[in-house]
Short mmCIF file of N, CA and C in Angstrom, two decimals:
data_model
loop_
_atom_site.label_atom_id
_atom_site.label_comp_id
_atom_site.label_asym_id
_atom_site.label_seq_id
_atom_site.Cartn_x
_atom_site.Cartn_y
_atom_site.Cartn_z
N LYS J 1 16.77 3.71 15.47
CA LYS J 1 16.71 5.16 15.33
C LYS J 1 15.25 5.57 15.23
N PRO J 2 14.80 6.56 16.00
CA PRO J 2 13.40 7.00 15.91
C PRO J 2 13.12 7.69 14.58
N LEU J 3 11.88 7.58 14.13
CA LEU J 3 11.46 8.27 12.92
C LEU J 3 11.17 9.72 13.25
N LYS J 4 11.83 10.63 12.56
CA LYS J 4 11.69 12.06 12.86
C LYS J 4 10.84 12.76 11.81
N GLU J 5 10.24 13.84 12.22
CA GLU J 5 9.43 14.66 11.32
C GLU J 5 10.05 16.06 11.27
N PHE J 6 9.89 16.79 10.18
CA PHE J 6 10.51 18.10 10.03
C PHE J 6 10.21 19.05 11.19
N THR J 7 8.95 19.18 11.57
CA THR J 7 8.60 20.23 12.52
C THR J 7 8.38 19.75 13.94
N GLN J 8 8.13 18.47 14.17
CA GLN J 8 7.76 18.02 15.51
C GLN J 8 8.79 17.09 16.15
N GLY J 9 9.90 16.80 15.51
CA GLY J 9 10.88 15.91 16.09
C GLY J 9 10.61 14.46 15.79
N TYR J 10 9.44 13.97 16.17
CA TYR J 10 9.06 12.59 15.90
C TYR J 10 7.71 12.54 15.22
N ILE J 11 7.48 11.49 14.42
CA ILE J 11 6.16 11.30 13.84
C ILE J 11 5.28 10.73 14.94
N ASP J 12 4.20 11.42 15.24
CA ASP J 12 3.25 10.95 16.23
C ASP J 12 2.41 9.83 15.65
N GLY J 13 2.18 8.79 16.40
CA GLY J 13 1.25 7.77 15.96
C GLY J 13 1.87 6.41 15.82
N PHE J 14 1.05 5.49 15.39
CA PHE J 14 1.39 4.09 15.29
C PHE J 14 1.85 3.79 13.87
N MET J 15 3.14 3.54 13.67
CA MET J 15 3.70 3.26 12.36
C MET J 15 3.47 1.79 12.02
N LYS J 16 3.04 1.51 10.78
CA LYS J 16 2.71 0.14 10.39
C LYS J 16 3.59 -0.42 9.27
N ASP J 17 4.24 0.39 8.47
CA ASP J 17 4.96 -0.12 7.32
C ASP J 17 6.14 0.80 7.03
N ILE J 18 7.21 0.24 6.52
CA ILE J 18 8.36 1.06 6.10
C ILE J 18 9.00 0.37 4.91
N THR J 19 9.47 1.16 3.94
CA THR J 19 10.17 0.61 2.78
C THR J 19 11.27 1.58 2.37
N VAL J 20 12.33 1.03 1.82
CA VAL J 20 13.49 1.81 1.39
C VAL J 20 13.64 1.66 -0.12
N HIS J 21 13.94 2.76 -0.78
CA HIS J 21 14.13 2.78 -2.23
C HIS J 21 15.16 1.73 -2.64
N PRO J 22 14.88 0.92 -3.68
CA PRO J 22 15.79 -0.17 -4.03
C PRO J 22 17.15 0.25 -4.60
N THR J 23 17.27 1.47 -5.13
CA THR J 23 18.56 1.89 -5.68
C THR J 23 19.13 3.14 -5.01
N ASP J 24 18.33 3.83 -4.20
CA ASP J 24 18.80 5.01 -3.47
C ASP J 24 18.42 4.84 -2.00
N PRO J 25 19.31 4.27 -1.19
CA PRO J 25 18.97 3.96 0.20
C PRO J 25 18.74 5.17 1.09
N SER J 26 18.89 6.38 0.57
CA SER J 26 18.58 7.56 1.38
C SER J 26 17.07 7.87 1.37
N ILE J 27 16.31 7.27 0.44
CA ILE J 27 14.87 7.53 0.33
C ILE J 27 14.09 6.44 1.05
N TRP J 28 13.33 6.85 2.04
CA TRP J 28 12.51 5.94 2.85
C TRP J 28 11.07 6.41 2.85
N PHE J 29 10.14 5.47 2.98
CA PHE J 29 8.72 5.77 3.17
C PHE J 29 8.23 4.99 4.38
N THR J 30 7.35 5.61 5.14
CA THR J 30 6.68 4.92 6.23
C THR J 30 5.21 5.32 6.21
N THR J 31 4.39 4.52 6.86
CA THR J 31 2.96 4.82 6.94
C THR J 31 2.55 4.91 8.40
N ARG J 32 1.67 5.84 8.66
CA ARG J 32 1.16 6.05 10.02
C ARG J 32 -0.29 5.60 10.06
N TYR J 33 -0.62 4.78 11.03
CA TYR J 33 -1.98 4.28 11.19
C TYR J 33 -2.95 5.47 11.30
N GLN J 34 -3.92 5.56 10.39
CA GLN J 34 -4.89 6.64 10.27
C GLN J 34 -4.23 8.00 10.08
N GLY J 35 -2.98 8.02 9.62
CA GLY J 35 -2.28 9.30 9.50
C GLY J 35 -1.60 9.55 8.18
N GLY J 36 -1.53 8.59 7.29
CA GLY J 36 -0.98 8.85 5.97
C GLY J 36 0.40 8.29 5.74
N ILE J 37 1.02 8.79 4.66
CA ILE J 37 2.33 8.34 4.20
C ILE J 37 3.34 9.46 4.43
N TYR J 38 4.53 9.07 4.89
CA TYR J 38 5.62 10.01 5.14
C TYR J 38 6.85 9.59 4.35
N LYS J 39 7.58 10.60 3.84
CA LYS J 39 8.76 10.36 3.02
C LYS J 39 9.97 11.02 3.66
N SER J 40 11.10 10.33 3.63
CA SER J 40 12.38 10.87 4.05
C SER J 40 13.35 10.75 2.89
N VAL J 41 14.15 11.78 2.66
CA VAL J 41 15.17 11.73 1.61
C VAL J 41 16.58 11.77 2.21
N ASP J 42 16.66 11.59 3.54
CA ASP J 42 17.96 11.64 4.22
C ASP J 42 18.12 10.50 5.24
N ASN J 43 17.82 9.29 4.78
CA ASN J 43 17.99 8.10 5.61
C ASN J 43 17.16 8.11 6.88
N GLY J 44 16.00 8.72 6.86
CA GLY J 44 15.11 8.71 8.01
C GLY J 44 15.40 9.77 9.05
N GLU J 45 16.27 10.71 8.75
CA GLU J 45 16.56 11.78 9.72
C GLU J 45 15.40 12.76 9.83
N THR J 46 14.82 13.14 8.68
CA THR J 46 13.68 14.07 8.68
C THR J 46 12.59 13.47 7.79
N TRP J 47 11.36 13.86 8.07
CA TRP J 47 10.20 13.29 7.39
C TRP J 47 9.22 14.39 6.99
N ALA J 48 8.55 14.17 5.86
CA ALA J 48 7.47 15.07 5.42
C ALA J 48 6.30 14.21 4.96
N GLN J 49 5.10 14.63 5.33
CA GLN J 49 3.93 13.87 4.90
C GLN J 49 3.67 14.12 3.42
N VAL J 50 3.32 13.04 2.71
CA VAL J 50 2.97 13.10 1.29
C VAL J 50 1.45 13.07 1.21
N THR J 51 0.85 14.06 0.53
CA THR J 51 -0.61 14.13 0.51
C THR J 51 -1.22 14.27 -0.88
N GLN J 52 -0.45 14.69 -1.87
CA GLN J 52 -1.03 15.00 -3.18
C GLN J 52 -1.59 13.75 -3.86
N GLY J 53 -2.93 13.74 -4.02
CA GLY J 53 -3.62 12.64 -4.66
C GLY J 53 -4.04 11.53 -3.72
N LEU J 54 -3.72 11.66 -2.43
CA LEU J 54 -4.05 10.64 -1.44
C LEU J 54 -5.21 11.09 -0.56
N PRO J 55 -5.97 10.15 0.00
CA PRO J 55 -7.08 10.52 0.88
C PRO J 55 -6.59 11.11 2.21
N ASN J 56 -7.42 11.97 2.83
CA ASN J 56 -7.05 12.53 4.14
C ASN J 56 -7.77 11.85 5.29
N ASP J 57 -8.81 11.08 5.05
CA ASP J 57 -9.49 10.40 6.15
C ASP J 57 -10.25 9.18 5.63
N GLY J 58 -10.80 8.41 6.56
CA GLY J 58 -11.58 7.24 6.19
C GLY J 58 -10.75 5.98 6.05
N PHE J 59 -9.45 6.06 6.33
CA PHE J 59 -8.58 4.89 6.20
C PHE J 59 -7.90 4.60 7.53
N SER J 60 -7.41 3.38 7.66
CA SER J 60 -6.66 3.00 8.86
C SER J 60 -5.25 2.60 8.43
N ARG J 61 -5.04 1.35 8.16
CA ARG J 61 -3.71 0.86 7.81
C ARG J 61 -3.39 1.12 6.34
N ILE J 62 -2.09 1.30 6.05
CA ILE J 62 -1.59 1.51 4.70
C ILE J 62 -0.34 0.66 4.51
N ALA J 63 -0.23 0.02 3.36
CA ALA J 63 1.01 -0.65 2.96
C ALA J 63 1.55 0.11 1.76
N VAL J 64 2.86 0.27 1.68
CA VAL J 64 3.48 1.01 0.58
C VAL J 64 4.68 0.22 0.07
N GLU J 65 4.89 0.27 -1.27
CA GLU J 65 5.97 -0.53 -1.86
C GLU J 65 6.46 0.08 -3.16
N PHE J 66 7.75 -0.08 -3.42
CA PHE J 66 8.37 0.33 -4.69
C PHE J 66 8.27 -0.79 -5.72
N ALA J 67 8.23 -0.43 -6.99
CA ALA J 67 8.36 -1.40 -8.08
C ALA J 67 9.87 -1.62 -8.28
N PRO J 68 10.38 -2.82 -8.02
CA PRO J 68 11.83 -3.04 -8.06
C PRO J 68 12.50 -2.67 -9.39
N SER J 69 11.88 -2.96 -10.52
CA SER J 69 12.51 -2.68 -11.81
C SER J 69 12.30 -1.25 -12.29
N ALA J 70 11.42 -0.51 -11.63
CA ALA J 70 11.14 0.89 -11.97
C ALA J 70 10.87 1.62 -10.65
N PRO J 71 11.91 1.89 -9.86
CA PRO J 71 11.68 2.38 -8.50
C PRO J 71 11.06 3.77 -8.40
N HIS J 72 10.89 4.46 -9.52
CA HIS J 72 10.13 5.72 -9.47
C HIS J 72 8.64 5.43 -9.35
N ILE J 73 8.24 4.17 -9.61
CA ILE J 73 6.84 3.75 -9.49
C ILE J 73 6.63 3.13 -8.12
N MET J 74 5.58 3.57 -7.45
CA MET J 74 5.23 3.05 -6.13
C MET J 74 3.74 2.79 -6.07
N TYR J 75 3.35 1.91 -5.15
CA TYR J 75 1.94 1.65 -4.88
C TYR J 75 1.68 1.80 -3.39
N ALA J 76 0.47 2.23 -3.07
CA ALA J 76 0.02 2.32 -1.68
C ALA J 76 -1.35 1.67 -1.59
N LEU J 77 -1.49 0.76 -0.65
CA LEU J 77 -2.72 0.01 -0.43
C LEU J 77 -3.36 0.52 0.86
N TYR J 78 -4.57 1.06 0.76
CA TYR J 78 -5.28 1.66 1.90
C TYR J 78 -6.41 0.75 2.37
N VAL J 79 -6.57 0.68 3.69
CA VAL J 79 -7.63 -0.09 4.33
C VAL J 79 -8.70 0.86 4.84
N ASN J 80 -9.96 0.51 4.63
CA ASN J 80 -11.10 1.30 5.08
C ASN J 80 -11.21 1.23 6.61
N THR J 81 -11.28 2.36 7.26
CA THR J 81 -11.31 2.39 8.72
C THR J 81 -12.63 1.86 9.30
N SER J 82 -13.73 1.96 8.57
CA SER J 82 -15.02 1.58 9.13
C SER J 82 -15.23 0.08 9.21
N ASP J 83 -14.65 -0.69 8.26
CA ASP J 83 -14.91 -2.13 8.27
C ASP J 83 -13.69 -2.99 7.93
N GLU J 84 -12.53 -2.38 7.84
CA GLU J 84 -11.27 -3.06 7.54
C GLU J 84 -11.23 -3.70 6.15
N GLY J 85 -12.10 -3.23 5.25
CA GLY J 85 -12.10 -3.68 3.86
C GLY J 85 -11.19 -2.81 3.00
N PHE J 86 -11.29 -3.00 1.71
CA PHE J 86 -10.46 -2.30 0.72
C PHE J 86 -10.93 -0.87 0.55
N TYR J 87 -10.03 0.08 0.78
CA TYR J 87 -10.31 1.50 0.57
C TYR J 87 -9.85 1.91 -0.83
N GLY J 88 -8.59 1.52 -1.19
CA GLY J 88 -8.10 1.87 -2.52
C GLY J 88 -6.64 1.51 -2.73
N LEU J 89 -6.29 1.37 -4.01
CA LEU J 89 -4.90 1.19 -4.41
C LEU J 89 -4.50 2.45 -5.17
N TYR J 90 -3.40 3.07 -4.74
CA TYR J 90 -2.89 4.30 -5.33
C TYR J 90 -1.54 4.04 -5.96
N ARG J 91 -1.23 4.78 -7.03
CA ARG J 91 0.05 4.62 -7.73
C ARG J 91 0.73 5.98 -7.86
N SER J 92 2.03 5.97 -7.69
CA SER J 92 2.85 7.15 -7.93
C SER J 92 3.86 6.81 -9.00
N GLU J 93 4.11 7.76 -9.89
CA GLU J 93 5.11 7.56 -10.94
C GLU J 93 6.27 8.54 -10.79
N ASP J 94 6.35 9.22 -9.64
CA ASP J 94 7.42 10.17 -9.38
C ASP J 94 8.02 10.00 -7.98
N THR J 95 8.28 8.76 -7.63
CA THR J 95 8.88 8.38 -6.34
C THR J 95 8.08 8.92 -5.16
N GLY J 96 6.77 8.82 -5.26
CA GLY J 96 5.91 9.12 -4.13
C GLY J 96 5.56 10.56 -3.89
N ASN J 97 5.85 11.44 -4.82
CA ASN J 97 5.49 12.85 -4.62
C ASN J 97 4.02 13.10 -4.91
N THR J 98 3.50 12.51 -5.99
CA THR J 98 2.08 12.63 -6.33
C THR J 98 1.52 11.23 -6.58
N TRP J 99 0.23 11.08 -6.32
CA TRP J 99 -0.43 9.77 -6.39
C TRP J 99 -1.74 9.88 -7.13
N SER J 100 -2.19 8.75 -7.69
CA SER J 100 -3.53 8.70 -8.30
C SER J 100 -4.19 7.38 -7.92
N LEU J 101 -5.50 7.44 -7.74
CA LEU J 101 -6.28 6.25 -7.42
C LEU J 101 -6.33 5.35 -8.65
N LYS J 102 -5.95 4.08 -8.49
CA LYS J 102 -6.01 3.12 -9.58
C LYS J 102 -7.19 2.16 -9.43
N SER J 103 -7.62 1.92 -8.18
CA SER J 103 -8.67 0.94 -7.95
C SER J 103 -9.27 1.13 -6.56
N ASN J 104 -10.59 0.97 -6.47
CA ASN J 104 -11.24 0.90 -5.16
C ASN J 104 -12.28 -0.23 -5.11
N SER J 105 -12.24 -1.11 -6.09
CA SER J 105 -13.08 -2.30 -6.11
C SER J 105 -12.42 -3.31 -7.07
N PRO J 106 -12.71 -4.58 -6.92
CA PRO J 106 -13.58 -5.20 -5.92
C PRO J 106 -12.95 -5.10 -4.52
N ASN J 107 -13.66 -5.60 -3.53
CA ASN J 107 -13.14 -5.58 -2.17
C ASN J 107 -12.05 -6.65 -2.03
N LEU J 108 -10.82 -6.27 -2.25
CA LEU J 108 -9.68 -7.19 -2.23
C LEU J 108 -9.38 -7.72 -0.84
N LEU J 109 -9.92 -7.11 0.18
CA LEU J 109 -9.58 -7.50 1.55
C LEU J 109 -10.71 -8.25 2.25
N GLY J 110 -11.79 -8.55 1.53
CA GLY J 110 -12.92 -9.27 2.11
C GLY J 110 -12.78 -10.78 1.98
N TRP J 111 -13.86 -11.48 2.29
CA TRP J 111 -13.87 -12.94 2.31
C TRP J 111 -14.41 -13.55 1.01
N SER J 112 -15.16 -12.80 0.24
CA SER J 112 -15.80 -13.32 -0.96
C SER J 112 -14.78 -13.61 -2.07
N SER J 113 -15.05 -14.65 -2.84
CA SER J 113 -14.18 -14.98 -3.97
C SER J 113 -14.39 -14.03 -5.15
N THR J 114 -15.46 -13.25 -5.11
CA THR J 114 -15.72 -12.28 -6.18
C THR J 114 -15.39 -10.86 -5.76
N GLY J 115 -15.14 -10.65 -4.48
CA GLY J 115 -14.86 -9.31 -4.00
C GLY J 115 -16.09 -8.45 -3.87
N ASN J 116 -17.29 -9.06 -3.87
CA ASN J 116 -18.52 -8.27 -3.82
C ASN J 116 -19.08 -8.14 -2.41
N ASP J 117 -18.29 -8.48 -1.39
CA ASP J 117 -18.75 -8.33 -0.01
C ASP J 117 -18.21 -7.03 0.58
N ALA J 118 -18.55 -6.77 1.81
CA ALA J 118 -18.04 -5.61 2.53
C ALA J 118 -17.15 -6.10 3.67
N GLY J 119 -16.29 -5.24 4.14
CA GLY J 119 -15.46 -5.56 5.29
C GLY J 119 -14.24 -6.38 4.92
N GLY J 120 -13.54 -6.79 5.97
CA GLY J 120 -12.33 -7.58 5.78
C GLY J 120 -11.50 -7.60 7.03
N GLN J 121 -10.25 -7.98 6.87
CA GLN J 121 -9.32 -8.06 7.99
C GLN J 121 -8.05 -7.27 7.67
N GLY J 122 -8.20 -6.17 6.95
CA GLY J 122 -7.06 -5.39 6.48
C GLY J 122 -6.18 -4.80 7.55
N ASP J 123 -6.69 -4.65 8.76
CA ASP J 123 -5.84 -4.10 9.81
C ASP J 123 -4.79 -5.09 10.28
N TYR J 124 -4.96 -6.38 9.99
CA TYR J 124 -3.91 -7.33 10.37
C TYR J 124 -3.59 -8.36 9.31
N ASP J 125 -4.39 -8.51 8.28
CA ASP J 125 -4.07 -9.36 7.13
C ASP J 125 -3.84 -8.43 5.95
N LEU J 126 -2.61 -8.03 5.70
CA LEU J 126 -2.36 -7.05 4.64
C LEU J 126 -0.96 -7.22 4.08
N THR J 127 -0.89 -7.47 2.77
CA THR J 127 0.40 -7.50 2.10
C THR J 127 0.26 -6.88 0.71
N LEU J 128 1.33 -6.23 0.29
CA LEU J 128 1.39 -5.57 -1.02
C LEU J 128 2.75 -5.89 -1.62
N ASN J 129 2.75 -6.36 -2.87
CA ASN J 129 4.01 -6.67 -3.52
C ASN J 129 3.88 -6.40 -5.02
N ILE J 130 5.00 -6.00 -5.63
CA ILE J 130 5.04 -5.73 -7.05
C ILE J 130 5.98 -6.74 -7.70
N GLN J 131 5.57 -7.34 -8.80
CA GLN J 131 6.42 -8.32 -9.47
C GLN J 131 7.72 -7.63 -9.89
N PRO J 132 8.87 -8.22 -9.60
CA PRO J 132 10.15 -7.55 -9.81
C PRO J 132 10.39 -6.97 -11.20
N GLN J 133 10.05 -7.67 -12.27
CA GLN J 133 10.32 -7.17 -13.62
C GLN J 133 9.10 -6.59 -14.33
N ARG J 134 7.97 -6.50 -13.63
CA ARG J 134 6.73 -5.99 -14.24
C ARG J 134 6.06 -4.99 -13.29
N PRO J 135 6.35 -3.71 -13.44
CA PRO J 135 5.82 -2.73 -12.49
C PRO J 135 4.30 -2.53 -12.52
N ASN J 136 3.62 -3.10 -13.52
CA ASN J 136 2.16 -3.01 -13.56
C ASN J 136 1.49 -4.22 -12.93
N THR J 137 2.28 -5.21 -12.52
CA THR J 137 1.75 -6.41 -11.89
C THR J 137 1.90 -6.30 -10.38
N VAL J 138 0.75 -6.24 -9.73
CA VAL J 138 0.70 -6.00 -8.28
C VAL J 138 -0.06 -7.15 -7.62
N PHE J 139 0.43 -7.57 -6.47
CA PHE J 139 -0.22 -8.61 -5.67
C PHE J 139 -0.72 -7.98 -4.38
N VAL J 140 -1.96 -8.31 -4.01
CA VAL J 140 -2.56 -7.83 -2.76
C VAL J 140 -3.06 -9.04 -1.99
N GLY J 141 -2.66 -9.12 -0.75
CA GLY J 141 -3.11 -10.20 0.11
C GLY J 141 -3.79 -9.66 1.35
N GLY J 142 -4.91 -10.25 1.66
CA GLY J 142 -5.65 -9.98 2.88
C GLY J 142 -6.16 -11.33 3.34
N VAL J 143 -7.46 -11.49 3.40
CA VAL J 143 -8.03 -12.81 3.64
C VAL J 143 -7.77 -13.68 2.41
N ASN J 144 -7.90 -13.10 1.23
CA ASN J 144 -7.65 -13.76 -0.04
C ASN J 144 -6.41 -13.15 -0.69
N PHE J 145 -6.00 -13.68 -1.83
CA PHE J 145 -4.81 -13.21 -2.53
C PHE J 145 -5.18 -12.89 -3.97
N TRP J 146 -4.90 -11.64 -4.41
CA TRP J 146 -5.32 -11.14 -5.72
C TRP J 146 -4.11 -10.65 -6.51
N ARG J 147 -4.29 -10.58 -7.86
CA ARG J 147 -3.26 -10.05 -8.75
C ARG J 147 -3.91 -9.16 -9.80
N THR J 148 -3.22 -8.07 -10.14
CA THR J 148 -3.56 -7.25 -11.29
C THR J 148 -2.34 -7.17 -12.18
N THR J 149 -2.53 -7.15 -13.49
CA THR J 149 -1.41 -6.99 -14.42
C THR J 149 -1.49 -5.64 -15.13
N ASP J 150 -2.48 -4.81 -14.75
CA ASP J 150 -2.67 -3.51 -15.38
C ASP J 150 -2.79 -2.39 -14.35
N SER J 151 -1.99 -2.45 -13.31
CA SER J 151 -1.90 -1.41 -12.27
C SER J 151 -3.18 -1.23 -11.47
N GLY J 152 -4.09 -2.19 -11.49
CA GLY J 152 -5.27 -2.12 -10.64
C GLY J 152 -6.60 -2.00 -11.34
N SER J 153 -6.61 -1.94 -12.66
CA SER J 153 -7.90 -1.84 -13.36
C SER J 153 -8.70 -3.13 -13.29
N ASN J 154 -8.02 -4.27 -13.40
CA ASN J 154 -8.67 -5.58 -13.36
C ASN J 154 -7.92 -6.47 -12.39
N TRP J 155 -8.67 -7.30 -11.66
CA TRP J 155 -8.09 -8.16 -10.63
C TRP J 155 -8.46 -9.62 -10.87
N THR J 156 -7.54 -10.53 -10.54
CA THR J 156 -7.75 -11.96 -10.62
C THR J 156 -7.51 -12.56 -9.24
N LEU J 157 -8.44 -13.36 -8.78
CA LEU J 157 -8.29 -14.06 -7.51
C LEU J 157 -7.29 -15.20 -7.70
N LEU J 158 -6.25 -15.25 -6.88
CA LEU J 158 -5.24 -16.31 -6.97
C LEU J 158 -5.39 -17.35 -5.87
N ALA J 159 -5.87 -16.94 -4.71
CA ALA J 159 -6.05 -17.89 -3.60
C ALA J 159 -7.20 -17.40 -2.73
N HIS J 160 -8.06 -18.32 -2.35
CA HIS J 160 -9.22 -18.02 -1.51
C HIS J 160 -9.02 -18.65 -0.15
N TRP J 161 -9.48 -18.00 0.89
CA TRP J 161 -9.23 -18.44 2.25
C TRP J 161 -9.73 -19.86 2.53
N SER J 162 -10.75 -20.31 1.81
CA SER J 162 -11.24 -21.67 2.04
C SER J 162 -10.43 -22.70 1.26
N GLY J 163 -9.62 -22.22 0.28
CA GLY J 163 -8.76 -23.12 -0.47
C GLY J 163 -9.42 -23.87 -1.60
N ARG J 164 -10.70 -23.63 -1.89
CA ARG J 164 -11.36 -24.43 -2.92
C ARG J 164 -11.94 -23.60 -4.07
N ILE J 165 -11.94 -22.29 -3.97
CA ILE J 165 -12.68 -21.49 -4.94
C ILE J 165 -11.78 -20.84 -5.99
N ALA J 166 -10.55 -20.51 -5.66
CA ALA J 166 -9.69 -19.78 -6.59
C ALA J 166 -9.34 -20.63 -7.80
N PRO J 167 -9.31 -20.01 -8.99
CA PRO J 167 -8.95 -20.75 -10.20
C PRO J 167 -7.44 -21.03 -10.22
N LEU J 168 -7.05 -22.05 -10.95
CA LEU J 168 -5.63 -22.31 -11.15
C LEU J 168 -5.15 -21.38 -12.25
N VAL J 169 -4.10 -20.61 -11.97
CA VAL J 169 -3.57 -19.67 -12.98
C VAL J 169 -2.09 -19.90 -13.18
#
Protein backbone atom coordinates (compact mmCIF):
# COMPACT_ATOMS: atom_id res chain seq x y z
CA LYS A 1 0.00 0.00 0.00
CA PRO A 2 1.47 3.42 -0.90
CA LEU A 3 2.15 5.92 1.87
CA LYS A 4 -0.38 8.73 1.59
CA GLU A 5 -0.25 12.32 2.77
CA PHE A 6 -3.25 14.47 3.78
CA THR A 7 -3.01 17.05 1.02
CA GLN A 8 -0.92 15.55 -1.78
CA GLY A 9 -2.05 11.92 -2.02
CA TYR A 10 1.43 10.46 -1.60
CA ILE A 11 4.46 11.46 0.42
CA ASP A 12 7.02 12.74 -2.05
CA GLY A 13 10.55 11.52 -1.57
CA PHE A 14 12.70 8.63 -0.56
CA MET A 15 11.33 6.86 2.53
CA LYS A 16 13.99 5.23 4.74
CA ASP A 17 12.32 3.95 7.92
CA ILE A 18 8.90 2.90 9.18
CA THR A 19 7.68 1.77 12.61
CA VAL A 20 4.30 0.80 14.03
CA HIS A 21 3.11 1.53 17.57
CA PRO A 22 3.60 -1.62 19.72
CA THR A 23 0.11 -1.55 21.29
CA ASP A 24 -1.95 0.51 18.81
CA PRO A 25 -1.36 -0.79 15.27
CA SER A 26 -3.25 2.15 13.74
CA ILE A 27 -0.34 4.52 14.62
CA TRP A 28 2.55 4.47 12.15
CA PHE A 29 5.64 6.65 11.67
CA THR A 30 7.83 6.93 8.62
CA THR A 31 10.83 9.08 7.75
CA ARG A 32 11.55 10.83 4.49
CA TYR A 33 15.14 11.28 3.34
CA GLN A 34 15.95 15.01 3.90
CA GLY A 35 12.23 15.55 4.54
CA GLY A 36 11.42 14.75 8.16
CA ILE A 37 9.09 12.50 10.11
CA TYR A 38 5.49 11.67 9.17
CA LYS A 39 2.76 10.22 11.40
CA SER A 40 -0.38 8.28 10.49
CA VAL A 41 -3.15 7.47 12.96
CA ASP A 42 -5.23 5.42 10.50
CA ASN A 43 -3.03 2.50 9.46
CA GLY A 44 -1.10 4.51 6.88
CA GLU A 45 -4.10 5.83 4.96
CA THR A 46 -3.27 9.50 5.65
CA TRP A 47 -0.09 11.18 6.85
CA ALA A 48 0.92 14.45 8.51
CA GLN A 49 4.43 15.76 8.98
CA VAL A 50 5.58 16.11 12.60
CA THR A 51 7.73 19.20 13.11
CA GLN A 52 7.45 20.51 16.68
CA GLY A 53 10.92 20.42 18.26
CA LEU A 54 12.56 18.80 15.22
CA PRO A 55 15.06 20.34 12.78
CA ASN A 56 13.87 21.55 9.35
CA ASP A 57 17.15 21.19 7.44
CA GLY A 58 20.73 20.02 7.60
CA PHE A 59 19.83 16.33 7.95
CA SER A 60 19.55 13.40 5.57
CA ARG A 61 18.53 10.02 6.94
CA ILE A 62 16.40 9.54 10.08
CA ALA A 63 15.66 6.42 12.13
CA VAL A 64 12.64 6.43 14.45
CA GLU A 65 11.59 3.94 17.13
CA PHE A 66 9.10 3.42 19.98
CA ALA A 67 10.11 2.42 23.52
CA PRO A 68 8.40 -1.00 23.81
CA SER A 69 7.56 -0.76 27.54
CA ALA A 70 6.43 2.88 27.30
CA PRO A 71 5.15 3.36 23.74
CA HIS A 72 4.28 7.02 24.32
CA ILE A 73 8.09 7.52 24.36
CA MET A 74 9.86 7.63 21.02
CA TYR A 75 13.34 8.44 19.75
CA ALA A 76 14.50 9.82 16.42
CA LEU A 77 18.11 9.58 15.26
CA TYR A 78 19.15 12.21 12.68
CA VAL A 79 22.13 12.05 10.31
CA ASN A 80 24.02 15.20 9.28
CA THR A 81 23.59 15.81 5.55
CA SER A 82 27.01 17.43 5.04
CA ASP A 83 29.20 14.55 6.25
CA GLU A 84 26.89 11.65 7.23
CA GLY A 85 27.85 12.06 10.91
CA PHE A 86 25.64 12.43 13.98
CA TYR A 87 23.17 15.32 13.78
CA GLY A 88 21.14 14.56 16.92
CA LEU A 89 19.01 12.25 19.02
CA TYR A 90 15.48 13.53 19.73
CA ARG A 91 12.92 12.21 22.22
CA SER A 92 9.15 12.48 22.31
CA GLU A 93 7.05 11.71 25.38
CA ASP A 94 3.66 12.16 23.69
CA THR A 95 3.69 9.55 20.90
CA GLY A 96 5.62 11.73 18.49
CA ASN A 97 3.63 14.96 18.61
CA THR A 98 6.41 17.06 20.18
CA TRP A 99 10.14 16.38 20.39
CA SER A 100 13.19 17.66 22.24
CA LEU A 101 16.90 17.36 21.48
CA LYS A 102 18.58 14.97 23.92
CA SER A 103 22.04 14.74 22.39
CA ASN A 104 24.15 16.01 19.49
CA SER A 105 27.55 14.74 20.66
CA PRO A 106 29.74 12.78 20.71
CA ASN A 107 29.71 11.83 17.03
CA LEU A 108 27.99 8.44 17.40
CA LEU A 109 28.19 7.75 13.68
CA GLY A 110 31.91 8.37 13.13
CA TRP A 111 34.93 6.08 13.24
CA SER A 112 36.61 7.30 16.43
CA SER A 113 36.30 5.31 19.66
CA THR A 114 35.79 8.59 21.53
CA GLY A 115 33.33 10.16 19.12
CA ASN A 116 35.57 13.21 18.68
CA ASP A 117 35.87 12.92 14.89
CA ALA A 118 33.68 14.35 12.14
CA GLY A 119 31.68 12.51 9.51
CA GLY A 120 30.48 8.96 9.36
CA GLN A 121 28.47 6.50 7.34
CA GLY A 122 25.01 7.35 8.70
CA ASP A 123 23.32 7.26 5.32
CA TYR A 124 23.82 3.49 5.15
CA ASP A 125 25.12 2.34 8.55
CA LEU A 126 22.30 3.33 10.89
CA THR A 127 20.35 1.54 13.59
CA LEU A 128 18.32 2.75 16.56
CA ASN A 129 16.88 0.52 19.27
CA ILE A 130 15.42 0.99 22.74
CA GLN A 131 15.88 -1.64 25.46
CA PRO A 132 12.47 -3.31 25.89
CA GLN A 133 12.02 -2.73 29.66
CA ARG A 134 14.10 0.47 29.99
CA PRO A 135 12.83 3.40 27.91
CA ASN A 136 15.86 5.55 28.83
CA THR A 137 18.32 2.98 27.47
CA VAL A 138 18.97 3.58 23.79
CA PHE A 139 21.36 1.85 21.40
CA VAL A 140 22.77 3.60 18.32
CA GLY A 141 24.74 1.80 15.66
CA GLY A 142 26.66 3.26 12.77
CA VAL A 143 30.30 2.44 12.17
CA ASN A 144 30.50 1.83 15.93
CA PHE A 145 27.88 0.76 18.49
CA TRP A 146 26.93 3.02 21.44
CA ARG A 147 24.57 2.91 24.45
CA THR A 148 23.02 5.54 26.70
CA THR A 149 21.11 4.74 29.89
CA ASP A 150 19.92 8.32 30.47
CA SER A 151 18.09 9.17 27.21
CA GLY A 152 21.21 10.52 25.50
CA SER A 153 23.04 12.65 28.06
CA ASN A 154 25.96 10.20 28.38
CA TRP A 155 27.15 7.55 25.93
CA THR A 156 29.25 4.38 26.28
CA LEU A 157 31.03 2.76 23.36
CA LEU A 158 30.04 -0.93 23.17
CA ALA A 159 31.72 -2.01 19.93
CA HIS A 160 34.34 -0.37 17.72
CA TRP A 161 34.69 -1.07 14.02
CA SER A 162 38.26 -2.33 14.43
CA GLY A 163 37.15 -4.73 17.18
CA ARG A 164 39.95 -3.90 19.62
CA ILE A 165 39.13 -0.59 21.29
CA ALA A 166 35.69 -0.93 22.91
CA PRO A 167 35.63 -1.79 26.63
CA LEU A 168 33.97 -4.95 27.87
CA VAL A 169 30.67 -3.98 29.54
